[in-house]
Amino acid sequence: MALITLSNVEINVGGPHPLLEDAELSVEAGERICIVGRNGAGKSTLLRVLAGEVEPEEGEVRPQPGLRVAKLTQEVPTGTGGTVYDVVSHALGHIGELLAEFHRLSQSLETAEDAEALGRVQARIDEESGWDVNSRISEVITRLNLPEDADFATLSGGMKRRVLLGQALVRRPDLLLLDEPTNHLDIDNITWLQDFLKGFGGALVFVTHDRSFLRALATRIVEIDRGGLTSWPGDYDNYLRRREERLNAEAQEQARFDKKLAEEEAWIRQGIKARRKRNMGRVRQLQEMRKQRAQRREQQGTARMEASRAEKTGKRVVEAEGLTFDYGDRPIVQDFSTIIGRGDRIGIVGPNGSGKTTLIRLLLGELEPQSGTVETGANLQVAYFDQQRAQLDEDATAADNVTDGGEYVTINGSRRHVIGYLQDFLFTPDRARAPITRLSGGERNRLLLARLFATDSNVLVMDEPTNDLDIETLELLEDLVANYAGTVLIVSHDRAFLDNVVTSLLVLSGDGAVEEFIGGYSEYLERQPREKPAGGGKPRKDPAAGHAGEEAKAPPAEGRKRLSNWERKELNELPDRIEELEERIGTLTERLGDPGIYQDPEVDVDGLNEALAAAQAELDAAYGRWEELEKREAG
């Protein structure tokens, strides 16, 4: 039985056509479904329908009785604050608030009044049988390696996303919804999230532009195209192949229809003699064909991108020698030397906060190093893509943002009207003349690309250009960058984009070391010893640990206080929990060992394997928590 079913769903948000029309979708237990489609096609809206946040104008949404749904949005919700424990427990409503209060009081127990207040809260938790819920919170915090007493506001963007994932998981959802979960995460955190979600026991529906992430996770692709949903079983490459076949068949069918319509239109316009013999059934058929043609929703066109080229630079674009720069006690680069030549396409990667954007500014001479020298070549004309979109004027239209108020752009000697130029980037005339406050994130990124490529350049600098772009536009951008005649510097966490575009990498470790590598990101990973990560041979920091000055860290176990009352209660309950998990693992292992289930089409073997992996992960976390609490109790 499906966890949730959408039947004939229609959603309207204005415009000539519904955003979703006659949409049909069923989500089964254990599935990992990726929603794909163009920017503005309705992917985020579909997630909101599944979450129960949006009611359809037509059709119905049928969730399984008692279905638990959790959703991780693209942005951190406003007003989110308190400790990590507070944020995670917030998902559990009233009992979560009581447990958060108990946690705060137990950490700052100093006076008799504090002890009385703690006792009152403990009594209320006892009355509501809330200690099992507390164990669930601790389990999620341990499993995600979260610093439970850290201030949420001090955390890095990647760690905040991990805390919000914990907030979603603590509800033990049957269905987890993720909207662009890799945005603003560094590669280490993306890899961690990818591996974590593979062991998630429930169903997963997610939206992403990260093709490596998609390929690793999705068991089914659901495409939104012109308001309809099409399901493609199997992996992403199977989807691409079968979608191309479908579009070719659709184009051929439409061509046959249009040819027949043209013949009928020619017949109806024949002379008076032919009209006397007119077949009224044929006339009615023509009227119906006209109606069908008028209702046809054409596929959105493909973006066309061309960068305006300046004169060539010299062979050496940048030469750095002994480059050193830090922010106080936080090193960015130490004694770094490199030569960047004309035609190089260099990817710059590293953890969030390691200084990737700062390194670009140093190399371009926008920032003075504290020691060392940087020499830039002659005739550099730099086009800069800023991930914050600071170059866009919020008070201007899309067209004025490209031309600074003019009507024409010149691309490689060809003068074009700005409205026609923006149509290459999939802007209709109405959208091109609209204030950019009405544009979506993906449209803003396309607009910034249009502005960037209208500028003569021989050095292209792109800081996270892939965020919010749909996959088709992303692939076109790859082609443009790969064939760009000048030099390219790219900061990106998109592994597939880096593999398809760059010729070399600069890998920042976060402690000042910068490693140069010839080749793409996948090649770089293949050549790294398992015990020796990026960053000049120094041990890799835990991706969850962040960087000094960016986020609070969890205190080491040996530096913590003795066990609080609720931790002691948790310690007493852990053996029963471990025994329960071991029994579940034994049952699942025994069932998977039965050869007969692999011949039974009704048995979900993949689901059993995922349940076994999830139970094993829970058991590992429980043992880890038990060992930690035992040590602190003994110490």
mmCIF file of C-alpha atoms in Angstrom, residues 33-340:
data_model
loop_
_atom_site.group_PDB
_atom_site.id
_atom_site.type_symbol
_atom_site.label_atom_id
_atom_site.label_comp_id
_atom_site.label_asym_id
_atom_site.label_seq_id
_atom_site.Cartn_x
_atom_site.Cartn_y
_atom_site.Cartn_z
ATOM 1 C CA ILE A 33 12.380 9.510 -5.508
ATOM 2 C CA CYS A 34 14.082 12.504 -7.126
ATOM 3 C CA ILE A 35 11.835 15.219 -8.584
ATOM 4 C CA VAL A 36 13.354 16.844 -11.682
ATOM 5 C CA GLY A 37 12.170 19.613 -13.990
ATOM 6 C CA ARG A 38 12.933 23.095 -15.234
ATOM 7 C CA ASN A 39 13.168 26.084 -12.902
ATOM 8 C CA GLY A 40 9.620 27.158 -12.084
ATOM 9 C CA ALA A 41 8.110 23.821 -13.152
ATOM 10 C CA GLY A 42 6.657 23.227 -9.676
ATOM 11 C CA LYS A 43 9.156 20.954 -7.905
ATOM 12 C CA SER A 44 9.059 22.796 -4.559
ATOM 13 C CA THR A 45 5.290 23.142 -4.869
ATOM 14 C CA LEU A 46 4.956 19.372 -5.302
ATOM 15 C CA LEU A 47 6.927 18.842 -2.086
ATOM 16 C CA ARG A 48 4.604 21.277 -0.306
ATOM 17 C CA VAL A 49 1.586 19.305 -1.559
ATOM 18 C CA LEU A 50 3.111 16.076 -0.220
ATOM 19 C CA ALA A 51 3.804 17.809 3.105
ATOM 20 C CA GLY A 52 0.184 18.977 3.376
ATOM 21 C CA GLU A 53 1.210 22.655 3.219
ATOM 22 C CA VAL A 54 -0.683 23.318 -0.034
ATOM 23 C CA GLU A 55 -4.208 22.143 -0.839
ATOM 24 C CA PRO A 56 -4.884 21.375 -4.517
ATOM 25 C CA GLU A 57 -7.675 23.208 -6.350
ATOM 26 C CA GLU A 58 -8.710 19.933 -7.966
ATOM 27 C CA GLY A 59 -8.052 16.259 -7.228
ATOM 28 C CA GLU A 60 -7.137 14.699 -3.926
ATOM 29 C CA VAL A 61 -4.150 13.785 -1.769
ATOM 30 C CA ARG A 62 -4.562 10.481 0.121
ATOM 31 C CA PRO A 63 -1.971 9.862 2.840
ATOM 32 C CA GLN A 64 -1.875 6.548 4.660
ATOM 33 C CA PRO A 65 -3.573 6.880 8.092
ATOM 34 C CA GLY A 66 -1.038 7.995 10.696
ATOM 35 C CA LEU A 67 1.590 8.875 8.069
ATOM 36 C CA ARG A 68 4.473 10.895 9.586
ATOM 37 C CA VAL A 69 5.952 13.404 7.135
ATOM 38 C CA ALA A 70 8.989 15.629 7.753
ATOM 39 C CA LYS A 71 10.388 18.260 5.405
ATOM 40 C CA LEU A 72 13.772 19.978 5.117
ATOM 41 C CA THR A 73 13.410 23.296 3.281
ATOM 42 C CA GLN A 74 16.017 25.136 1.193
ATOM 43 C CA GLU A 75 16.479 27.955 3.703
ATOM 44 C CA VAL A 76 16.877 28.038 7.488
ATOM 45 C CA PRO A 77 13.464 29.084 8.903
ATOM 46 C CA THR A 78 13.477 32.579 10.382
ATOM 47 C CA GLY A 79 13.368 32.709 14.163
ATOM 48 C CA THR A 80 15.275 29.439 14.624
ATOM 49 C CA GLY A 81 17.373 29.819 17.785
ATOM 50 C CA GLY A 82 18.564 28.303 21.037
ATOM 51 C CA THR A 83 20.916 25.370 21.482
ATOM 52 C CA VAL A 84 21.152 22.454 19.097
ATOM 53 C CA TYR A 85 19.161 20.372 21.601
ATOM 54 C CA ASP A 86 16.440 23.085 21.645
ATOM 55 C CA VAL A 87 16.163 23.142 17.842
ATOM 56 C CA VAL A 88 16.010 19.354 17.467
ATOM 57 C CA SER A 89 13.465 18.906 20.278
ATOM 58 C CA HIS A 90 11.281 21.712 18.883
ATOM 59 C CA ALA A 91 9.914 19.270 16.282
ATOM 60 C CA LEU A 92 8.180 17.278 19.042
ATOM 61 C CA GLY A 93 5.863 20.036 20.227
ATOM 62 C CA HIS A 94 4.887 20.328 23.893
ATOM 63 C CA ILE A 95 6.850 17.318 25.147
ATOM 64 C CA GLY A 96 9.892 18.541 23.210
ATOM 65 C CA GLU A 97 9.649 21.929 24.936
ATOM 66 C CA LEU A 98 9.496 20.225 28.357
ATOM 67 C CA LEU A 99 12.563 18.125 27.556
ATOM 68 C CA ALA A 100 14.459 21.187 26.295
ATOM 69 C CA GLU A 101 13.630 23.003 29.522
ATOM 70 C CA PHE A 102 14.750 19.985 31.577
ATOM 71 C CA HIS A 103 17.970 19.843 29.573
ATOM 72 C CA ARG A 104 18.714 23.549 30.199
ATOM 73 C CA LEU A 105 17.955 23.294 33.927
ATOM 74 C CA SER A 106 20.056 20.142 34.378
ATOM 75 C CA GLN A 107 23.031 21.880 32.751
ATOM 76 C CA SER A 108 22.881 24.924 35.070
ATOM 77 C CA LEU A 109 21.830 23.445 38.408
ATOM 78 C CA GLU A 110 23.193 25.792 41.117
ATOM 79 C CA THR A 111 20.533 26.801 43.670
ATOM 80 C CA ALA A 112 17.721 25.140 45.588
ATOM 81 C CA GLU A 113 15.260 27.031 43.373
ATOM 82 C CA ASP A 114 16.890 25.486 40.323
ATOM 83 C CA ALA A 115 16.514 22.023 41.876
ATOM 84 C CA GLU A 116 12.830 22.660 42.628
ATOM 85 C CA ALA A 117 12.183 23.872 39.091
ATOM 86 C CA LEU A 118 13.992 20.812 37.722
ATOM 87 C CA GLY A 119 11.856 18.540 39.892
ATOM 88 C CA ARG A 120 8.632 20.139 38.668
ATOM 89 C CA VAL A 121 9.634 19.701 35.025
ATOM 90 C CA GLN A 122 10.742 16.122 35.671
ATOM 91 C CA ALA A 123 7.354 15.351 37.260
ATOM 92 C CA ARG A 124 5.526 16.719 34.221
ATOM 93 C CA ILE A 125 7.697 14.618 31.907
ATOM 94 C CA ASP A 126 6.946 11.551 34.057
ATOM 95 C CA GLU A 127 3.216 12.269 33.810
ATOM 96 C CA GLU A 128 3.401 12.461 30.017
ATOM 97 C CA SER A 129 5.758 9.443 29.637
ATOM 98 C CA GLY A 130 8.252 11.662 27.856
ATOM 99 C CA TRP A 131 11.501 9.867 28.634
ATOM 100 C CA ASP A 132 11.257 7.631 25.589
ATOM 101 C CA VAL A 133 11.071 10.783 23.501
ATOM 102 C CA ASN A 134 14.179 12.098 25.243
ATOM 103 C CA SER A 135 16.062 8.942 24.285
ATOM 104 C CA ARG A 136 14.979 9.510 20.691
ATOM 105 C CA ILE A 137 16.406 13.055 20.730
ATOM 106 C CA SER A 138 19.710 11.843 22.183
ATOM 107 C CA GLU A 139 19.880 9.059 19.607
ATOM 108 C CA VAL A 140 19.440 11.507 16.696
ATOM 109 C CA ILE A 141 21.988 13.961 18.138
ATOM 110 C CA THR A 142 24.521 11.151 18.558
ATOM 111 C CA ARG A 143 23.842 9.655 15.144
ATOM 112 C CA LEU A 144 24.326 13.007 13.384
ATOM 113 C CA ASN A 145 27.350 13.936 15.532
ATOM 114 C CA LEU A 146 25.740 17.206 16.646
ATOM 115 C CA PRO A 147 27.133 19.489 19.389
ATOM 116 C CA GLU A 148 23.961 19.433 21.513
ATOM 117 C CA ASP A 149 24.820 22.429 23.748
ATOM 118 C CA ALA A 150 26.191 24.683 20.978
ATOM 119 C CA ASP A 151 24.312 27.870 20.104
ATOM 120 C CA PHE A 152 22.527 27.274 16.791
ATOM 121 C CA ALA A 153 23.218 30.852 15.637
ATOM 122 C CA THR A 154 27.005 30.301 15.813
ATOM 123 C CA LEU A 155 27.042 27.245 13.561
ATOM 124 C CA SER A 156 28.208 27.196 9.953
ATOM 125 C CA GLY A 157 25.647 26.870 7.168
ATOM 126 C CA GLY A 158 26.478 23.195 6.674
ATOM 127 C CA MET A 159 26.096 22.370 10.364
ATOM 128 C CA LYS A 160 22.793 24.275 10.548
ATOM 129 C CA ARG A 161 21.471 22.113 7.726
ATOM 130 C CA ARG A 162 22.562 19.023 9.642
ATOM 131 C CA VAL A 163 20.755 20.223 12.791
ATOM 132 C CA LEU A 164 17.584 20.853 10.784
ATOM 133 C CA LEU A 165 17.887 17.348 9.360
ATOM 134 C CA GLY A 166 18.020 16.109 12.962
ATOM 135 C CA GLN A 167 14.871 18.115 13.680
ATOM 136 C CA ALA A 168 13.167 16.290 10.813
ATOM 137 C CA LEU A 169 14.465 12.830 11.754
ATOM 138 C CA VAL A 170 13.525 13.046 15.444
ATOM 139 C CA ARG A 171 9.884 12.752 14.408
ATOM 140 C CA ARG A 172 10.744 9.333 12.933
ATOM 141 C CA PRO A 173 9.110 10.171 9.617
ATOM 142 C CA ASP A 174 7.766 7.556 7.264
ATOM 143 C CA LEU A 175 8.312 10.086 4.456
ATOM 144 C CA LEU A 176 11.204 12.580 4.376
ATOM 145 C CA LEU A 177 11.032 15.514 1.934
ATOM 146 C CA LEU A 178 14.242 17.373 1.003
ATOM 147 C CA ASP A 179 14.329 20.539 -1.148
ATOM 148 C CA GLU A 180 17.804 21.145 -2.619
ATOM 149 C CA PRO A 181 19.557 19.606 0.410
ATOM 150 C CA THR A 182 23.067 20.086 -1.030
ATOM 151 C CA ASN A 183 22.817 23.859 -1.537
ATOM 152 C CA HIS A 184 25.515 25.700 0.451
ATOM 153 C CA LEU A 185 27.085 22.438 1.684
ATOM 154 C CA ASP A 186 30.745 21.688 1.033
ATOM 155 C CA ILE A 187 31.737 18.432 -0.643
ATOM 156 C CA ASP A 188 32.552 16.628 2.617
ATOM 157 C CA ASN A 189 29.104 17.423 4.008
ATOM 158 C CA ILE A 190 27.389 16.464 0.753
ATOM 159 C CA THR A 191 29.163 13.104 0.798
ATOM 160 C CA TRP A 192 28.240 12.589 4.453
ATOM 161 C CA LEU A 193 24.569 13.424 3.771
ATOM 162 C CA GLN A 194 24.509 11.139 0.748
ATOM 163 C CA ASP A 195 25.851 8.195 2.741
ATOM 164 C CA PHE A 196 23.543 8.927 5.670
ATOM 165 C CA LEU A 197 20.421 8.999 3.486
ATOM 166 C CA LYS A 198 21.327 5.659 1.917
ATOM 167 C CA GLY A 199 20.758 4.126 5.352
ATOM 168 C CA PHE A 200 17.520 6.010 6.042
ATOM 169 C CA GLY A 201 14.753 3.472 6.591
ATOM 170 C CA GLY A 202 11.783 5.530 5.397
ATOM 171 C CA ALA A 203 10.747 6.823 1.984
ATOM 172 C CA LEU A 204 12.609 9.820 0.565
ATOM 173 C CA VAL A 205 11.398 12.410 -1.962
ATOM 174 C CA PHE A 206 13.959 15.055 -2.865
ATOM 175 C CA VAL A 207 14.757 17.851 -5.312
ATOM 176 C CA THR A 208 18.377 18.419 -6.317
ATOM 177 C CA HIS A 209 20.500 19.805 -9.141
ATOM 178 C CA ASP A 210 23.541 17.820 -7.942
ATOM 179 C CA ARG A 211 23.814 14.960 -10.432
ATOM 180 C CA SER A 212 26.358 12.981 -8.397
ATOM 181 C CA PHE A 213 24.023 13.143 -5.384
ATOM 182 C CA LEU A 214 21.060 12.198 -7.588
ATOM 183 C CA ARG A 215 22.840 9.229 -9.163
ATOM 184 C CA ALA A 216 23.951 7.912 -5.775
ATOM 185 C CA LEU A 217 20.497 8.048 -4.162
ATOM 186 C CA ALA A 218 17.552 7.926 -6.548
ATOM 187 C CA THR A 219 15.717 4.663 -7.165
ATOM 188 C CA ARG A 220 13.062 6.443 -9.269
ATOM 189 C CA ILE A 221 12.904 9.741 -11.185
ATOM 190 C CA VAL A 222 9.674 11.765 -11.367
ATOM 191 C CA GLU A 223 9.743 14.547 -13.958
ATOM 192 C CA ILE A 224 7.502 17.621 -13.967
ATOM 193 C CA ASP A 225 7.018 18.775 -17.546
ATOM 194 C CA ARG A 226 4.287 21.199 -18.664
ATOM 195 C CA GLY A 227 2.192 20.515 -15.592
ATOM 196 C CA GLY A 228 2.255 16.726 -15.830
ATOM 197 C CA LEU A 229 4.143 14.126 -13.809
ATOM 198 C CA THR A 230 5.958 11.274 -15.513
ATOM 199 C CA SER A 231 7.555 8.472 -13.498
ATOM 200 C CA TRP A 232 10.755 6.844 -14.736
ATOM 201 C CA PRO A 233 11.808 3.712 -12.803
ATOM 202 C CA GLY A 234 15.506 3.092 -12.421
ATOM 203 C CA ASP A 235 18.483 5.380 -12.249
ATOM 204 C CA TYR A 236 19.194 8.817 -13.700
ATOM 205 C CA ASP A 237 20.979 7.576 -16.819
ATOM 206 C CA ASN A 238 18.010 5.333 -17.652
ATOM 207 C CA TYR A 239 15.744 8.376 -17.226
ATOM 208 C CA LEU A 240 17.853 10.479 -19.625
ATOM 209 C CA ARG A 241 17.799 7.760 -22.279
ATOM 210 C CA ARG A 242 14.072 7.017 -22.054
ATOM 211 C CA ARG A 243 13.120 10.698 -21.814
ATOM 212 C CA GLU A 244 14.970 11.412 -25.049
ATOM 213 C CA GLU A 245 13.093 8.556 -26.719
ATOM 214 C CA ARG A 246 9.770 9.930 -25.453
ATOM 215 C CA LEU A 247 10.496 13.470 -26.637
ATOM 216 C CA ASN A 248 11.452 12.192 -30.100
ATOM 217 C CA ALA A 249 8.225 10.173 -30.316
ATOM 218 C CA GLU A 250 6.224 13.200 -29.127
ATOM 219 C CA ALA A 251 7.849 15.446 -31.733
ATOM 220 C CA GLN A 252 7.050 12.977 -34.515
ATOM 221 C CA GLU A 253 3.419 12.665 -33.376
ATOM 222 C CA GLN A 254 3.029 16.436 -33.213
ATOM 223 C CA ALA A 255 4.551 16.803 -36.677
ATOM 224 C CA ARG A 256 2.003 14.306 -38.092
ATOM 225 C CA PHE A 257 -0.831 16.145 -36.316
ATOM 226 C CA ASP A 258 0.313 19.551 -37.619
ATOM 227 C CA LYS A 259 0.598 18.204 -41.162
ATOM 228 C CA LYS A 260 -2.941 16.785 -40.994
ATOM 229 C CA LEU A 261 -4.240 20.074 -39.550
ATOM 230 C CA ALA A 262 -2.613 22.045 -42.361
ATOM 231 C CA GLU A 263 -4.256 19.775 -44.947
ATOM 232 C CA GLU A 264 -7.673 20.255 -43.335
ATOM 233 C CA GLU A 265 -7.194 24.032 -43.159
ATOM 234 C CA ALA A 266 -6.360 24.036 -46.871
ATOM 235 C CA TRP A 267 -9.516 22.018 -47.592
ATOM 236 C CA ILE A 268 -11.807 24.349 -45.638
ATOM 237 C CA ARG A 269 -10.504 27.335 -47.624
ATOM 238 C CA GLN A 270 -11.338 25.810 -51.059
ATOM 239 C CA GLY A 271 -13.602 27.606 -53.494
ATOM 240 C CA ILE A 272 -17.415 27.864 -53.547
ATOM 241 C CA LYS A 273 -17.871 24.667 -55.554
ATOM 242 C CA ALA A 274 -15.988 22.617 -52.943
ATOM 243 C CA ARG A 275 -17.868 24.284 -50.095
ATOM 244 C CA ARG A 276 -21.220 23.062 -51.537
ATOM 245 C CA LYS A 277 -19.970 19.536 -51.039
ATOM 246 C CA ARG A 278 -18.608 20.199 -47.599
ATOM 247 C CA ASN A 279 -18.729 17.236 -45.208
ATOM 248 C CA MET A 280 -20.021 18.654 -41.911
ATOM 249 C CA GLY A 281 -18.466 15.779 -39.959
ATOM 250 C CA ARG A 282 -15.122 16.778 -41.418
ATOM 251 C CA VAL A 283 -15.777 20.396 -40.417
ATOM 252 C CA ARG A 284 -16.485 19.339 -36.832
ATOM 253 C CA GLN A 285 -13.309 17.242 -36.850
ATOM 254 C CA LEU A 286 -11.334 20.293 -37.994
ATOM 255 C CA GLN A 287 -12.827 22.385 -35.217
ATOM 256 C CA GLU A 288 -11.775 19.770 -32.669
ATOM 257 C CA MET A 289 -8.243 19.656 -34.124
ATOM 258 C CA ARG A 290 -8.000 23.453 -33.841
ATOM 259 C CA LYS A 291 -9.054 23.194 -30.205
ATOM 260 C CA GLN A 292 -6.460 20.499 -29.508
ATOM 261 C CA ARG A 293 -3.718 22.577 -31.163
ATOM 262 C CA ALA A 294 -4.668 25.659 -29.137
ATOM 263 C CA GLN A 295 -4.499 23.683 -25.880
ATOM 264 C CA ARG A 296 -1.113 22.144 -26.609
ATOM 265 C CA ARG A 297 1.538 23.129 -24.086
ATOM 266 C CA GLU A 298 4.827 23.455 -25.905
ATOM 267 C CA GLN A 299 7.987 22.305 -24.225
ATOM 268 C CA GLN A 300 10.041 25.182 -22.856
ATOM 269 C CA GLY A 301 12.911 26.049 -25.174
ATOM 270 C CA THR A 302 16.553 25.382 -24.487
ATOM 271 C CA ALA A 303 18.766 28.169 -23.257
ATOM 272 C CA ARG A 304 21.453 29.387 -25.674
ATOM 273 C CA MET A 305 24.572 30.795 -24.057
ATOM 274 C CA GLU A 306 27.486 32.605 -25.666
ATOM 275 C CA ALA A 307 30.161 34.554 -23.813
ATOM 276 C CA SER A 308 31.418 37.837 -25.217
ATOM 277 C CA ARG A 309 35.175 37.494 -25.736
ATOM 278 C CA ALA A 310 37.882 40.094 -25.160
ATOM 279 C CA GLU A 311 41.390 40.085 -26.636
ATOM 280 C CA LYS A 312 43.640 37.282 -25.434
ATOM 281 C CA THR A 313 45.707 37.621 -22.317
ATOM 282 C CA GLY A 314 49.386 36.805 -22.185
ATOM 283 C CA LYS A 315 50.452 33.203 -21.634
ATOM 284 C CA ARG A 316 50.812 33.825 -17.883
ATOM 285 C CA VAL A 317 47.625 35.097 -16.320
ATOM 286 C CA VAL A 318 48.631 34.955 -12.637
ATOM 287 C CA GLU A 319 51.920 34.149 -10.907
ATOM 288 C CA ALA A 320 51.921 33.869 -7.103
ATOM 289 C CA GLU A 321 55.031 33.333 -4.986
ATOM 290 C CA GLY A 322 55.110 32.575 -1.245
ATOM 291 C CA LEU A 323 51.532 33.768 -0.777
ATOM 292 C CA THR A 324 50.405 34.004 2.878
ATOM 293 C CA PHE A 325 47.183 35.421 4.296
ATOM 294 C CA ASP A 326 45.158 34.897 7.456
ATOM 295 C CA TYR A 327 42.272 36.396 9.399
ATOM 296 C CA GLY A 328 43.743 36.766 12.862
ATOM 297 C CA ASP A 329 44.346 33.250 14.174
ATOM 298 C CA ARG A 330 42.628 31.667 11.159
ATOM 299 C CA PRO A 331 45.067 30.870 8.299
ATOM 300 C CA ILE A 332 43.765 30.920 4.729
ATOM 301 C CA VAL A 333 46.947 30.269 2.696
ATOM 302 C CA GLN A 334 50.488 29.746 3.893
ATOM 303 C CA ASP A 335 53.517 30.008 1.612
ATOM 304 C CA PHE A 336 51.499 29.151 -1.506
ATOM 305 C CA SER A 337 53.004 29.471 -4.991
ATOM 306 C CA THR A 338 51.396 28.801 -8.370
ATOM 307 C CA ILE A 339 51.338 29.840 -12.016
ATOM 308 C CA ILE A 340 48.001 30.095 -13.848
#
